[in-house]
Amino acid sequence: MERIAVFAGSFDPFTLGHLDIVKRAAALFDELWIVLAVNASKKNMFSESDRLTFINMSVAGIPNVKVTSYDGLTVDFMKSVGSKFLVRGVRGAMDVEYEQSIAWNNRTLYPECETVIFSSASEHLSLSSSVVRELLKAGVSDTVDGRELLSNYVHVEVIPLLLKISR
């Protein structure tokens, strides 16, 4: 039986913390879908297309990872690809509490859904997409220092595009 997992989120943008979870989950599952959750009511800094590009650039070279977007319930996507595992990452106690409530709701909607929670690596505890967005809004520049700062948060291949789009 193939073990297929789904890792869903808005990924605005996809960070090194997300990438760490992907690498660890990809080692445990036969197939891992990264699902860019499309939510029309949520205001994102980056377009769906840009976010998919960032994700694809970041996970290039991980052979069992697939990337797509989906406009619907994550459990419905899981059913469509035959997944029973939902991957989530947590940084602290507040994240755990939130993820627990989501896991309960997902089990109600899809009883076969098992949420697999990965604790953030210590070097990623303070890393978030919102920090990256704030740095970009504050005008982090396309200088060596700016690129070096962003390399602590996002995959180095993504930085030039991230800087170009955020201007």
Short mmCIF file of N, CA and C in Angstrom, two decimals:
data_model
loop_
_atom_site.label_atom_id
_atom_site.label_comp_id
_atom_site.label_asym_id
_atom_site.label_seq_id
_atom_site.Cartn_x
_atom_site.Cartn_y
_atom_site.Cartn_z
N MET A 1 0.84 -1.19 0.00
CA MET A 1 0.00 0.00 0.00
C MET A 1 0.88 1.25 0.00
N GLU A 2 0.63 2.12 -0.93
CA GLU A 2 1.40 3.34 -1.05
C GLU A 2 0.95 4.35 0.01
N ARG A 3 1.93 4.93 0.69
CA ARG A 3 1.64 5.95 1.71
C ARG A 3 1.76 7.33 1.07
N ILE A 4 0.59 7.97 0.90
CA ILE A 4 0.53 9.29 0.27
C ILE A 4 0.14 10.31 1.32
N ALA A 5 0.90 11.39 1.39
CA ALA A 5 0.62 12.44 2.37
C ALA A 5 0.40 13.77 1.65
N VAL A 6 -0.29 14.66 2.35
CA VAL A 6 -0.57 16.00 1.84
C VAL A 6 -0.09 17.02 2.86
N PHE A 7 0.60 18.05 2.37
CA PHE A 7 1.04 19.18 3.19
C PHE A 7 0.42 20.41 2.56
N ALA A 8 -0.60 20.97 3.20
CA ALA A 8 -1.34 22.09 2.63
C ALA A 8 -1.09 23.37 3.41
N GLY A 9 -1.13 24.49 2.69
CA GLY A 9 -0.98 25.79 3.34
C GLY A 9 -1.06 26.90 2.32
N SER A 10 -1.02 28.13 2.81
CA SER A 10 -1.06 29.27 1.90
C SER A 10 0.34 29.60 1.37
N PHE A 11 1.37 29.26 2.12
CA PHE A 11 2.76 29.39 1.68
C PHE A 11 3.03 30.74 1.02
N ASP A 12 2.83 31.80 1.79
CA ASP A 12 2.91 33.18 1.25
C ASP A 12 4.03 33.97 1.92
N PRO A 13 5.30 33.70 1.60
CA PRO A 13 5.85 32.72 0.68
C PRO A 13 6.28 31.43 1.41
N PHE A 14 6.73 30.46 0.63
CA PHE A 14 7.25 29.18 1.10
C PHE A 14 8.60 29.44 1.75
N THR A 15 8.78 28.99 2.98
CA THR A 15 9.99 29.30 3.75
C THR A 15 10.89 28.07 3.93
N LEU A 16 12.05 28.30 4.52
CA LEU A 16 12.94 27.19 4.86
C LEU A 16 12.32 26.28 5.91
N GLY A 17 11.46 26.82 6.75
CA GLY A 17 10.74 26.00 7.72
C GLY A 17 9.80 25.03 7.01
N HIS A 18 9.09 25.54 6.00
CA HIS A 18 8.23 24.67 5.20
C HIS A 18 9.07 23.60 4.50
N LEU A 19 10.20 24.03 3.94
CA LEU A 19 11.07 23.10 3.22
C LEU A 19 11.59 22.01 4.14
N ASP A 20 11.93 22.36 5.36
CA ASP A 20 12.41 21.37 6.33
C ASP A 20 11.33 20.32 6.59
N ILE A 21 10.10 20.76 6.78
CA ILE A 21 8.98 19.83 6.99
C ILE A 21 8.82 18.93 5.77
N VAL A 22 8.90 19.51 4.57
CA VAL A 22 8.77 18.74 3.34
C VAL A 22 9.85 17.67 3.25
N LYS A 23 11.08 18.03 3.50
CA LYS A 23 12.18 17.06 3.41
C LYS A 23 11.97 15.91 4.40
N ARG A 24 11.59 16.23 5.61
CA ARG A 24 11.38 15.21 6.63
C ARG A 24 10.18 14.33 6.30
N ALA A 25 9.10 14.93 5.81
CA ALA A 25 7.91 14.15 5.45
C ALA A 25 8.18 13.30 4.21
N ALA A 26 8.90 13.84 3.25
CA ALA A 26 9.20 13.10 2.02
C ALA A 26 10.01 11.83 2.32
N ALA A 27 10.79 11.87 3.39
CA ALA A 27 11.57 10.69 3.79
C ALA A 27 10.68 9.60 4.39
N LEU A 28 9.50 9.97 4.87
CA LEU A 28 8.61 9.01 5.53
C LEU A 28 7.50 8.46 4.64
N PHE A 29 7.16 9.22 3.60
CA PHE A 29 6.03 8.84 2.75
C PHE A 29 6.51 8.52 1.34
N ASP A 30 5.74 7.68 0.66
CA ASP A 30 6.08 7.33 -0.72
C ASP A 30 5.86 8.50 -1.66
N GLU A 31 4.83 9.29 -1.35
CA GLU A 31 4.48 10.44 -2.18
C GLU A 31 3.99 11.56 -1.27
N LEU A 32 4.46 12.75 -1.50
CA LEU A 32 4.03 13.91 -0.72
C LEU A 32 3.54 14.99 -1.66
N TRP A 33 2.28 15.36 -1.46
CA TRP A 33 1.69 16.46 -2.23
C TRP A 33 1.79 17.74 -1.40
N ILE A 34 2.39 18.77 -1.98
CA ILE A 34 2.33 20.10 -1.39
C ILE A 34 1.16 20.78 -2.08
N VAL A 35 0.17 21.16 -1.28
CA VAL A 35 -1.03 21.75 -1.83
C VAL A 35 -1.13 23.21 -1.41
N LEU A 36 -1.04 24.08 -2.39
CA LEU A 36 -1.24 25.50 -2.16
C LEU A 36 -2.73 25.72 -2.01
N ALA A 37 -3.16 26.00 -0.80
CA ALA A 37 -4.58 26.20 -0.53
C ALA A 37 -5.00 27.57 -1.06
N VAL A 38 -5.93 27.55 -1.96
CA VAL A 38 -6.42 28.79 -2.56
C VAL A 38 -7.64 29.25 -1.77
N ASN A 39 -7.53 30.44 -1.20
CA ASN A 39 -8.61 31.00 -0.40
C ASN A 39 -8.85 32.41 -0.90
N ALA A 40 -9.91 32.60 -1.66
CA ALA A 40 -10.20 33.90 -2.28
C ALA A 40 -10.41 35.00 -1.25
N SER A 41 -10.82 34.65 -0.05
CA SER A 41 -11.08 35.69 0.96
C SER A 41 -9.80 36.11 1.70
N LYS A 42 -8.71 35.38 1.50
CA LYS A 42 -7.46 35.72 2.17
C LYS A 42 -6.61 36.61 1.26
N LYS A 43 -6.11 37.69 1.81
CA LYS A 43 -5.27 38.62 1.05
C LYS A 43 -3.82 38.15 1.14
N ASN A 44 -3.29 37.66 0.03
CA ASN A 44 -1.90 37.20 -0.03
C ASN A 44 -1.03 38.28 -0.65
N MET A 45 0.23 38.29 -0.26
CA MET A 45 1.18 39.22 -0.84
C MET A 45 1.56 38.78 -2.26
N PHE A 46 1.63 37.45 -2.45
CA PHE A 46 2.07 36.91 -3.73
C PHE A 46 0.92 36.16 -4.41
N SER A 47 0.93 36.20 -5.73
CA SER A 47 -0.13 35.53 -6.49
C SER A 47 -0.01 34.01 -6.35
N GLU A 48 -1.07 33.33 -6.70
CA GLU A 48 -1.06 31.86 -6.69
C GLU A 48 0.07 31.33 -7.58
N SER A 49 0.20 31.90 -8.75
CA SER A 49 1.23 31.48 -9.70
C SER A 49 2.64 31.68 -9.12
N ASP A 50 2.87 32.83 -8.50
CA ASP A 50 4.18 33.11 -7.91
C ASP A 50 4.48 32.14 -6.77
N ARG A 51 3.48 31.90 -5.93
CA ARG A 51 3.69 30.99 -4.80
C ARG A 51 3.99 29.58 -5.28
N LEU A 52 3.31 29.13 -6.33
CA LEU A 52 3.60 27.81 -6.90
C LEU A 52 5.03 27.77 -7.44
N THR A 53 5.45 28.85 -8.07
CA THR A 53 6.83 28.93 -8.58
C THR A 53 7.83 28.84 -7.43
N PHE A 54 7.61 29.60 -6.36
CA PHE A 54 8.50 29.56 -5.19
C PHE A 54 8.61 28.14 -4.64
N ILE A 55 7.46 27.47 -4.52
CA ILE A 55 7.45 26.11 -3.97
C ILE A 55 8.22 25.17 -4.89
N ASN A 56 7.90 25.22 -6.18
CA ASN A 56 8.57 24.32 -7.14
C ASN A 56 10.08 24.54 -7.15
N MET A 57 10.50 25.78 -7.09
CA MET A 57 11.93 26.07 -7.06
C MET A 57 12.57 25.50 -5.80
N SER A 58 11.87 25.61 -4.69
CA SER A 58 12.41 25.17 -3.40
C SER A 58 12.51 23.66 -3.28
N VAL A 59 11.57 22.94 -3.88
CA VAL A 59 11.54 21.48 -3.70
C VAL A 59 12.12 20.72 -4.89
N ALA A 60 12.65 21.45 -5.86
CA ALA A 60 13.27 20.79 -7.01
C ALA A 60 14.32 19.80 -6.50
N GLY A 61 14.31 18.61 -7.03
CA GLY A 61 15.29 17.62 -6.62
C GLY A 61 14.79 16.65 -5.56
N ILE A 62 13.60 16.88 -5.03
CA ILE A 62 13.01 15.91 -4.10
C ILE A 62 12.02 15.09 -4.93
N PRO A 63 12.42 13.89 -5.33
CA PRO A 63 11.69 13.16 -6.37
C PRO A 63 10.26 12.75 -6.04
N ASN A 64 9.93 12.53 -4.81
CA ASN A 64 8.58 12.04 -4.48
C ASN A 64 7.63 13.15 -4.05
N VAL A 65 7.99 14.40 -4.37
CA VAL A 65 7.15 15.55 -4.01
C VAL A 65 6.46 16.08 -5.26
N LYS A 66 5.16 16.31 -5.13
CA LYS A 66 4.36 16.91 -6.19
C LYS A 66 3.75 18.19 -5.65
N VAL A 67 3.57 19.16 -6.52
CA VAL A 67 3.06 20.48 -6.11
C VAL A 67 1.84 20.83 -6.95
N THR A 68 0.80 21.32 -6.27
CA THR A 68 -0.40 21.75 -6.97
C THR A 68 -1.12 22.79 -6.11
N SER A 69 -2.16 23.38 -6.68
CA SER A 69 -3.02 24.27 -5.90
C SER A 69 -4.40 23.64 -5.87
N TYR A 70 -5.20 24.04 -4.89
CA TYR A 70 -6.54 23.47 -4.76
C TYR A 70 -7.45 24.47 -4.10
N ASP A 71 -8.63 24.61 -4.67
CA ASP A 71 -9.63 25.55 -4.17
C ASP A 71 -10.78 24.75 -3.58
N GLY A 72 -10.60 24.28 -2.37
CA GLY A 72 -11.62 23.47 -1.72
C GLY A 72 -11.09 22.94 -0.40
N LEU A 73 -11.83 22.02 0.18
CA LEU A 73 -11.40 21.44 1.44
C LEU A 73 -10.20 20.52 1.23
N THR A 74 -9.24 20.64 2.12
CA THR A 74 -8.04 19.80 2.01
C THR A 74 -8.40 18.33 2.04
N VAL A 75 -9.36 17.95 2.88
CA VAL A 75 -9.73 16.53 2.94
C VAL A 75 -10.32 16.04 1.61
N ASP A 76 -10.98 16.91 0.87
CA ASP A 76 -11.48 16.52 -0.45
C ASP A 76 -10.32 16.27 -1.41
N PHE A 77 -9.29 17.11 -1.33
CA PHE A 77 -8.11 16.87 -2.15
C PHE A 77 -7.45 15.55 -1.75
N MET A 78 -7.34 15.33 -0.45
CA MET A 78 -6.73 14.09 0.04
C MET A 78 -7.44 12.87 -0.53
N LYS A 79 -8.75 12.89 -0.49
CA LYS A 79 -9.53 11.77 -1.04
C LYS A 79 -9.24 11.59 -2.53
N SER A 80 -9.11 12.71 -3.25
CA SER A 80 -8.92 12.63 -4.71
C SER A 80 -7.59 11.99 -5.11
N VAL A 81 -6.58 12.06 -4.23
CA VAL A 81 -5.27 11.46 -4.54
C VAL A 81 -5.01 10.20 -3.73
N GLY A 82 -5.99 9.78 -2.93
CA GLY A 82 -5.83 8.56 -2.14
C GLY A 82 -4.96 8.71 -0.91
N SER A 83 -4.92 9.91 -0.36
CA SER A 83 -4.10 10.17 0.83
C SER A 83 -4.93 10.02 2.10
N LYS A 84 -4.29 9.46 3.11
CA LYS A 84 -4.91 9.37 4.43
C LYS A 84 -4.08 10.12 5.47
N PHE A 85 -3.02 10.77 5.04
CA PHE A 85 -2.11 11.46 5.96
C PHE A 85 -2.01 12.95 5.62
N LEU A 86 -2.23 13.77 6.63
CA LEU A 86 -2.10 15.21 6.49
C LEU A 86 -0.90 15.66 7.32
N VAL A 87 0.07 16.25 6.67
CA VAL A 87 1.29 16.71 7.33
C VAL A 87 1.09 18.15 7.80
N ARG A 88 1.48 18.42 9.03
CA ARG A 88 1.43 19.77 9.58
C ARG A 88 2.71 20.03 10.36
N GLY A 89 3.10 21.29 10.41
CA GLY A 89 4.27 21.68 11.19
C GLY A 89 3.84 22.60 12.32
N VAL A 90 4.49 22.47 13.46
CA VAL A 90 4.18 23.34 14.60
C VAL A 90 5.47 23.92 15.16
N ARG A 91 5.35 25.17 15.63
CA ARG A 91 6.50 25.85 16.24
C ARG A 91 6.38 25.94 17.75
N GLY A 92 5.17 25.93 18.27
CA GLY A 92 4.99 26.09 19.71
C GLY A 92 3.63 25.61 20.15
N ALA A 93 3.34 25.85 21.43
CA ALA A 93 2.12 25.35 22.05
C ALA A 93 0.86 25.89 21.38
N MET A 94 0.87 27.16 20.98
CA MET A 94 -0.32 27.72 20.32
C MET A 94 -0.59 27.00 19.00
N ASP A 95 0.46 26.69 18.25
CA ASP A 95 0.30 25.95 16.99
C ASP A 95 -0.28 24.56 17.25
N VAL A 96 0.20 23.91 18.31
CA VAL A 96 -0.28 22.56 18.63
C VAL A 96 -1.78 22.59 18.91
N GLU A 97 -2.20 23.54 19.72
CA GLU A 97 -3.63 23.65 20.06
C GLU A 97 -4.47 23.90 18.81
N TYR A 98 -4.02 24.80 17.97
CA TYR A 98 -4.73 25.09 16.73
C TYR A 98 -4.79 23.85 15.84
N GLU A 99 -3.67 23.20 15.64
CA GLU A 99 -3.61 22.02 14.76
C GLU A 99 -4.46 20.88 15.30
N GLN A 100 -4.54 20.76 16.63
CA GLN A 100 -5.37 19.71 17.22
C GLN A 100 -6.84 19.92 16.86
N SER A 101 -7.30 21.16 16.94
CA SER A 101 -8.71 21.43 16.60
C SER A 101 -8.97 21.18 15.12
N ILE A 102 -8.02 21.54 14.26
CA ILE A 102 -8.17 21.28 12.83
C ILE A 102 -8.18 19.77 12.57
N ALA A 103 -7.31 19.05 13.25
CA ALA A 103 -7.24 17.59 13.09
C ALA A 103 -8.57 16.94 13.46
N TRP A 104 -9.18 17.39 14.55
CA TRP A 104 -10.47 16.83 14.96
C TRP A 104 -11.54 17.09 13.90
N ASN A 105 -11.55 18.31 13.38
CA ASN A 105 -12.53 18.64 12.34
C ASN A 105 -12.29 17.82 11.08
N ASN A 106 -11.04 17.66 10.69
CA ASN A 106 -10.73 16.87 9.50
C ASN A 106 -11.15 15.41 9.68
N ARG A 107 -10.98 14.88 10.89
CA ARG A 107 -11.40 13.48 11.15
C ARG A 107 -12.91 13.35 11.08
N THR A 108 -13.63 14.40 11.46
CA THR A 108 -15.08 14.38 11.35
C THR A 108 -15.50 14.33 9.88
N LEU A 109 -14.80 15.13 9.05
CA LEU A 109 -15.12 15.19 7.62
C LEU A 109 -14.60 13.97 6.85
N TYR A 110 -13.50 13.42 7.32
CA TYR A 110 -12.82 12.32 6.63
C TYR A 110 -12.20 11.42 7.70
N PRO A 111 -12.97 10.45 8.20
CA PRO A 111 -12.51 9.62 9.32
C PRO A 111 -11.16 8.92 9.11
N GLU A 112 -10.79 8.69 7.85
CA GLU A 112 -9.51 8.04 7.57
C GLU A 112 -8.32 8.99 7.68
N CYS A 113 -8.58 10.27 7.81
CA CYS A 113 -7.51 11.28 7.85
C CYS A 113 -6.73 11.19 9.16
N GLU A 114 -5.45 11.00 9.03
CA GLU A 114 -4.55 10.99 10.18
C GLU A 114 -3.61 12.18 10.04
N THR A 115 -3.63 13.07 11.01
CA THR A 115 -2.74 14.23 10.98
C THR A 115 -1.41 13.86 11.60
N VAL A 116 -0.34 14.12 10.87
CA VAL A 116 1.02 13.84 11.32
C VAL A 116 1.69 15.18 11.57
N ILE A 117 2.02 15.42 12.83
CA ILE A 117 2.57 16.73 13.21
C ILE A 117 4.09 16.64 13.36
N PHE A 118 4.76 17.54 12.67
CA PHE A 118 6.21 17.66 12.76
C PHE A 118 6.55 18.89 13.60
N SER A 119 7.36 18.72 14.60
CA SER A 119 7.84 19.86 15.38
C SER A 119 8.90 20.58 14.56
N SER A 120 8.84 21.88 14.60
CA SER A 120 9.81 22.69 13.87
C SER A 120 11.22 22.44 14.39
N ALA A 121 12.16 22.43 13.48
CA ALA A 121 13.56 22.36 13.89
C ALA A 121 13.89 23.64 14.66
N SER A 122 14.76 23.54 15.63
CA SER A 122 15.04 24.69 16.50
C SER A 122 15.48 25.93 15.73
N GLU A 123 16.20 25.75 14.63
CA GLU A 123 16.66 26.90 13.86
C GLU A 123 15.53 27.60 13.10
N HIS A 124 14.36 26.97 13.06
CA HIS A 124 13.22 27.56 12.35
C HIS A 124 12.09 28.02 13.27
N LEU A 125 12.31 28.01 14.56
CA LEU A 125 11.24 28.34 15.50
C LEU A 125 10.69 29.75 15.32
N SER A 126 11.53 30.70 14.96
CA SER A 126 11.05 32.08 14.81
C SER A 126 10.81 32.45 13.35
N LEU A 127 10.89 31.49 12.47
CA LEU A 127 10.75 31.73 11.04
C LEU A 127 9.28 31.59 10.64
N SER A 128 8.79 32.57 9.91
CA SER A 128 7.42 32.49 9.41
C SER A 128 7.30 33.28 8.11
N SER A 129 6.27 32.95 7.36
CA SER A 129 6.01 33.69 6.11
C SER A 129 5.75 35.15 6.41
N SER A 130 5.08 35.43 7.53
CA SER A 130 4.76 36.83 7.86
C SER A 130 6.03 37.64 8.13
N VAL A 131 7.06 37.02 8.70
CA VAL A 131 8.34 37.73 8.91
C VAL A 131 8.95 38.08 7.55
N VAL A 132 8.92 37.14 6.62
CA VAL A 132 9.45 37.40 5.27
C VAL A 132 8.69 38.55 4.61
N ARG A 133 7.37 38.52 4.71
CA ARG A 133 6.57 39.59 4.12
C ARG A 133 6.91 40.94 4.74
N GLU A 134 7.08 40.98 6.05
CA GLU A 134 7.42 42.23 6.73
C GLU A 134 8.79 42.75 6.29
N LEU A 135 9.75 41.87 6.13
CA LEU A 135 11.07 42.28 5.64
C LEU A 135 10.96 42.88 4.25
N LEU A 136 10.18 42.24 3.40
CA LEU A 136 10.01 42.75 2.04
C LEU A 136 9.28 44.09 2.03
N LYS A 137 8.25 44.22 2.86
CA LYS A 137 7.52 45.49 2.96
C LYS A 137 8.41 46.60 3.50
N ALA A 138 9.35 46.23 4.38
CA ALA A 138 10.26 47.21 4.96
C ALA A 138 11.35 47.61 3.98
N GLY A 139 11.39 46.94 2.82
CA GLY A 139 12.32 47.35 1.78
C GLY A 139 13.66 46.65 1.80
N VAL A 140 13.72 45.42 2.34
CA VAL A 140 14.98 44.69 2.27
C VAL A 140 15.41 44.71 0.80
N SER A 141 16.65 45.04 0.56
CA SER A 141 17.06 45.33 -0.82
C SER A 141 17.78 44.17 -1.48
N ASP A 142 17.96 44.32 -2.78
CA ASP A 142 18.66 43.32 -3.58
C ASP A 142 20.16 43.61 -3.52
N THR A 143 20.68 43.70 -2.31
CA THR A 143 22.11 43.86 -2.07
C THR A 143 22.62 42.55 -1.50
N VAL A 144 23.91 42.42 -1.38
CA VAL A 144 24.48 41.22 -0.78
C VAL A 144 23.91 41.03 0.62
N ASP A 145 23.83 42.10 1.40
CA ASP A 145 23.29 42.01 2.76
C ASP A 145 21.82 41.61 2.76
N GLY A 146 21.04 42.18 1.84
CA GLY A 146 19.62 41.85 1.76
C GLY A 146 19.40 40.41 1.36
N ARG A 147 20.16 39.95 0.36
CA ARG A 147 20.04 38.55 -0.07
C ARG A 147 20.49 37.61 1.03
N GLU A 148 21.56 37.98 1.73
CA GLU A 148 22.05 37.14 2.83
C GLU A 148 21.02 37.05 3.96
N LEU A 149 20.39 38.17 4.27
CA LEU A 149 19.35 38.17 5.30
C LEU A 149 18.19 37.26 4.88
N LEU A 150 17.71 37.39 3.66
CA LEU A 150 16.60 36.57 3.18
C LEU A 150 16.96 35.09 3.09
N SER A 151 18.24 34.78 2.89
CA SER A 151 18.65 33.37 2.80
C SER A 151 18.47 32.64 4.12
N ASN A 152 18.23 33.37 5.21
CA ASN A 152 17.91 32.74 6.49
C ASN A 152 16.44 32.31 6.55
N TYR A 153 15.64 32.76 5.58
CA TYR A 153 14.20 32.55 5.61
C TYR A 153 13.65 31.75 4.44
N VAL A 154 14.23 31.94 3.25
CA VAL A 154 13.73 31.27 2.05
C VAL A 154 14.87 30.64 1.28
N HIS A 155 14.53 29.69 0.40
CA HIS A 155 15.52 29.01 -0.43
C HIS A 155 16.26 30.05 -1.27
N VAL A 156 17.55 29.91 -1.35
CA VAL A 156 18.39 30.90 -2.03
C VAL A 156 18.00 31.10 -3.50
N GLU A 157 17.52 30.06 -4.16
CA GLU A 157 17.12 30.17 -5.56
C GLU A 157 15.90 31.08 -5.75
N VAL A 158 15.09 31.22 -4.71
CA VAL A 158 13.85 31.99 -4.77
C VAL A 158 14.10 33.50 -4.59
N ILE A 159 15.18 33.85 -3.95
CA ILE A 159 15.42 35.24 -3.53
C ILE A 159 15.35 36.25 -4.67
N PRO A 160 16.03 36.05 -5.80
CA PRO A 160 15.94 37.07 -6.86
C PRO A 160 14.50 37.31 -7.34
N LEU A 161 13.75 36.25 -7.51
CA LEU A 161 12.36 36.38 -7.95
C LEU A 161 11.50 37.03 -6.87
N LEU A 162 11.71 36.65 -5.63
CA LEU A 162 10.98 37.21 -4.50
C LEU A 162 11.21 38.73 -4.44
N LEU A 163 12.44 39.16 -4.59
CA LEU A 163 12.77 40.58 -4.55
C LEU A 163 12.16 41.32 -5.76
N LYS A 164 12.23 40.71 -6.92
CA LYS A 164 11.69 41.33 -8.13
C LYS A 164 10.17 41.54 -8.01
N ILE A 165 9.48 40.52 -7.56
CA ILE A 165 8.01 40.58 -7.49
C ILE A 165 7.54 41.52 -6.40
N SER A 166 8.27 41.59 -5.30
CA SER A 166 7.80 42.38 -4.14
C SER A 166 8.02 43.88 -4.31
N ARG A 167 8.68 44.29 -5.34
CA ARG A 167 8.95 45.73 -5.53
C ARG A 167 7.72 46.47 -5.95
#
